[in-house]
Short mmCIF file of C-alpha atoms in Angstrom, two decimals:
data_model
loop_
_atom_site.label_atom_id
_atom_site.label_comp_id
_atom_site.label_asym_id
_atom_site.label_seq_id
_atom_site.Cartn_x
_atom_site.Cartn_y
_atom_site.Cartn_z
CA MET A 568 -74.38 -7.56 -63.11
CA ARG A 569 -72.00 -10.07 -61.54
CA ARG A 570 -69.73 -7.26 -60.51
CA LEU A 571 -72.64 -5.44 -58.85
CA SER A 572 -73.73 -8.62 -56.99
CA ALA A 573 -70.21 -9.25 -55.77
CA THR A 574 -69.88 -5.65 -54.57
CA LEU A 575 -73.23 -5.83 -52.73
CA LEU A 576 -72.25 -9.12 -51.11
CA LEU A 577 -68.96 -7.62 -49.99
CA LEU A 578 -70.74 -4.61 -48.48
CA VAL A 579 -73.22 -6.82 -46.60
CA LEU A 580 -70.46 -9.01 -45.21
CA SER A 581 -68.31 -6.09 -44.08
CA ALA A 582 -71.28 -4.40 -42.41
CA SER A 583 -72.15 -7.55 -40.47
CA CYS A 584 -68.56 -7.86 -39.19
CA SER A 585 -68.42 -4.40 -37.70
CA SER A 586 -70.10 -3.72 -34.41
CA ALA A 587 -71.15 -0.62 -32.59
CA PRO A 588 -68.60 0.71 -30.12
CA SER A 589 -69.18 -0.56 -26.61
CA SER A 590 -69.39 1.86 -23.70
CA ALA A 591 -68.02 -0.78 -21.32
CA PRO A 592 -64.23 -0.91 -20.86
CA PRO A 593 -62.55 -3.99 -22.30
CA THR A 594 -62.30 -6.94 -19.96
CA PRO A 595 -58.68 -7.65 -19.06
CA SER A 596 -57.41 -11.12 -19.76
CA PRO A 597 -57.43 -13.45 -16.72
CA ALA A 598 -53.62 -13.39 -16.57
CA LEU A 599 -53.75 -9.68 -15.77
CA LEU A 600 -56.32 -9.93 -12.96
CA ALA A 601 -53.99 -11.39 -10.33
CA PRO A 602 -50.23 -11.70 -10.31
CA ALA A 603 -49.02 -15.26 -10.55
CA ALA A 604 -47.46 -16.74 -7.43
CA PRO A 605 -43.72 -17.20 -7.84
CA SER A 606 -42.88 -20.78 -8.63
CA PRO A 607 -40.37 -22.37 -6.28
CA GLN A 608 -36.92 -22.87 -7.67
CA PRO A 609 -36.01 -26.51 -8.09
CA CYS A 610 -33.36 -27.93 -5.79
CA PRO A 611 -30.10 -28.88 -7.46
CA SER A 612 -29.16 -32.56 -7.29
CA THR A 613 -26.30 -31.54 -4.97
CA ALA A 614 -28.94 -30.66 -2.33
CA ASP A 615 -29.79 -34.34 -1.77
CA LEU A 616 -28.28 -35.86 1.35
CA PRO A 617 -25.74 -38.47 0.22
CA ALA A 618 -25.58 -41.99 1.68
CA ASP A 619 -22.65 -41.06 3.96
CA ALA A 620 -24.69 -38.07 5.28
CA GLU A 621 -21.77 -35.67 4.74
CA MET A 622 -21.91 -32.52 2.61
CA GLN A 623 -19.43 -29.80 1.76
CA GLY A 624 -20.55 -26.19 1.64
CA VAL A 625 -19.50 -23.47 -0.74
CA GLY A 626 -17.27 -20.98 1.03
CA ASP A 627 -15.84 -17.53 0.49
CA GLY A 628 -12.67 -17.28 2.59
CA VAL A 629 -13.60 -20.35 4.68
CA THR A 630 -14.40 -24.04 4.26
CA LEU A 631 -17.55 -25.69 5.60
CA TRP A 632 -18.38 -29.37 6.12
CA ALA A 633 -21.52 -30.91 7.61
CA LEU A 634 -22.29 -34.37 8.97
CA PHE A 635 -26.02 -35.07 9.39
CA PHE A 636 -27.35 -37.51 12.00
CA GLY A 637 -30.67 -39.26 11.55
CA GLY A 638 -30.97 -40.17 7.89
CA ARG A 639 -33.41 -38.14 5.82
CA ILE A 640 -34.10 -34.48 6.41
CA VAL A 641 -37.86 -34.26 6.98
CA ALA A 642 -39.98 -31.15 7.60
CA GLY A 643 -41.11 -30.85 11.22
CA GLN A 644 -38.51 -33.33 12.54
CA GLU A 645 -35.33 -32.24 14.28
CA ILE A 646 -32.04 -33.21 12.71
CA LYS A 647 -28.67 -32.89 14.44
CA VAL A 648 -25.70 -31.65 12.43
CA ALA A 649 -21.98 -31.59 13.26
CA TRP A 650 -20.20 -28.78 11.43
CA ARG A 651 -16.54 -28.19 10.69
CA MET A 652 -15.66 -24.66 9.64
CA THR A 653 -12.38 -22.85 9.25
CA GLY A 654 -11.91 -19.28 10.39
CA GLY A 655 -11.91 -17.70 13.80
CA GLY A 656 -14.37 -16.52 16.40
CA ASP A 657 -17.94 -17.59 16.94
CA LEU A 658 -19.99 -19.39 14.32
CA THR A 659 -23.35 -17.84 13.40
CA MET A 660 -25.91 -19.74 11.33
CA THR A 661 -29.28 -19.17 9.72
CA ALA A 662 -31.27 -21.10 7.15
CA THR A 663 -33.10 -19.47 4.27
CA ALA A 664 -36.50 -21.05 3.58
CA PRO A 665 -37.97 -21.71 0.13
CA ASP A 666 -40.05 -18.51 0.54
CA GLY A 667 -36.98 -16.43 1.51
CA SER A 668 -37.70 -16.18 5.25
CA LEU A 669 -34.93 -16.91 7.77
CA LEU A 670 -34.78 -19.63 10.41
CA LYS A 671 -32.35 -19.99 13.32
CA PRO A 672 -31.21 -23.39 14.60
CA SER A 673 -33.43 -24.99 17.25
CA TRP A 674 -30.24 -25.17 19.33
CA GLY A 675 -26.59 -24.23 18.87
CA PRO A 676 -24.20 -23.64 17.38
CA GLU A 677 -22.36 -25.26 20.29
CA PRO A 678 -18.59 -25.74 20.15
CA HIS A 679 -17.48 -29.38 20.38
CA GLY A 680 -14.29 -30.14 22.30
CA GLY A 681 -13.33 -33.49 20.82
CA SER A 682 -14.64 -35.72 18.07
CA THR A 683 -13.76 -38.36 15.54
CA TYR A 684 -15.15 -36.19 12.74
CA GLN A 685 -12.06 -35.08 10.86
CA ARG A 686 -12.37 -32.12 8.49
CA PRO A 687 -10.61 -28.73 8.47
CA GLY A 688 -11.63 -26.18 11.08
CA GLU A 689 -13.22 -26.28 14.50
CA GLU A 690 -16.29 -28.39 15.24
CA TRP A 691 -19.74 -27.14 16.20
CA GLY A 692 -23.11 -28.80 16.70
CA THR A 693 -26.60 -27.57 15.80
CA GLY A 694 -30.14 -28.86 15.73
CA TRP A 695 -32.59 -27.82 13.03
CA ILE A 696 -36.34 -28.19 12.60
CA PHE A 697 -37.31 -27.14 9.09
CA PRO A 698 -41.05 -26.32 9.19
CA VAL A 699 -41.75 -26.92 5.48
CA ALA A 700 -40.44 -29.16 2.72
CA GLY A 701 -38.41 -27.68 -0.10
CA CYS A 702 -35.00 -26.30 -0.89
CA TRP A 703 -33.28 -24.67 2.11
CA THR A 704 -29.92 -22.89 2.24
CA ILE A 705 -27.91 -22.92 5.46
CA ASN A 706 -25.71 -19.84 5.85
CA ALA A 707 -22.66 -19.96 8.12
CA THR A 708 -20.43 -17.02 9.04
CA ARG A 709 -17.07 -16.92 10.78
CA ASN A 710 -14.13 -14.54 10.43
CA PRO A 711 -12.91 -13.97 7.73
CA GLY A 712 -15.74 -15.28 5.55
CA GLU A 713 -19.01 -17.08 5.02
CA ALA A 714 -20.25 -20.28 3.46
CA HIS A 715 -23.55 -21.85 2.48
CA LEU A 716 -24.97 -25.30 1.92
CA THR A 717 -28.19 -26.13 0.08
CA LEU A 718 -30.43 -28.96 1.36
CA ARG A 719 -33.53 -30.71 0.12
CA VAL A 720 -36.04 -31.12 2.96
CA ALA A 721 -38.69 -33.78 2.38
#
């Protein structure tokens, strides 16, 4: 009798757990409804402007140095930069925004004839207005190579 009661109880419980098949398609989980926005990559600590306002870039076939005028680098405010880069020919520069878009300098690069800024290469000046805060990479090209420098814009 106990065995029969236990079997009946098991049948009742299993029947109550099953449900009729639904004609509606399964609802996707919320994570599948919309792709997640890419999260911005954090800036390395080397992207912070040091107290002496001078930074060295990472070059391939050339060296790059930058001297920033005006203290902090703030979105929407122009900052002047003196550059020293080895190589030959004209200097071309762009900056890559946190979203991957490209920005040209607000002015320059302009060659500088004489200066007290002493680093290898010829000297150039640029002005930049970074429209948004975040991690920016300045790309510089001169024969025979290129260099880049990563900045944190507040």
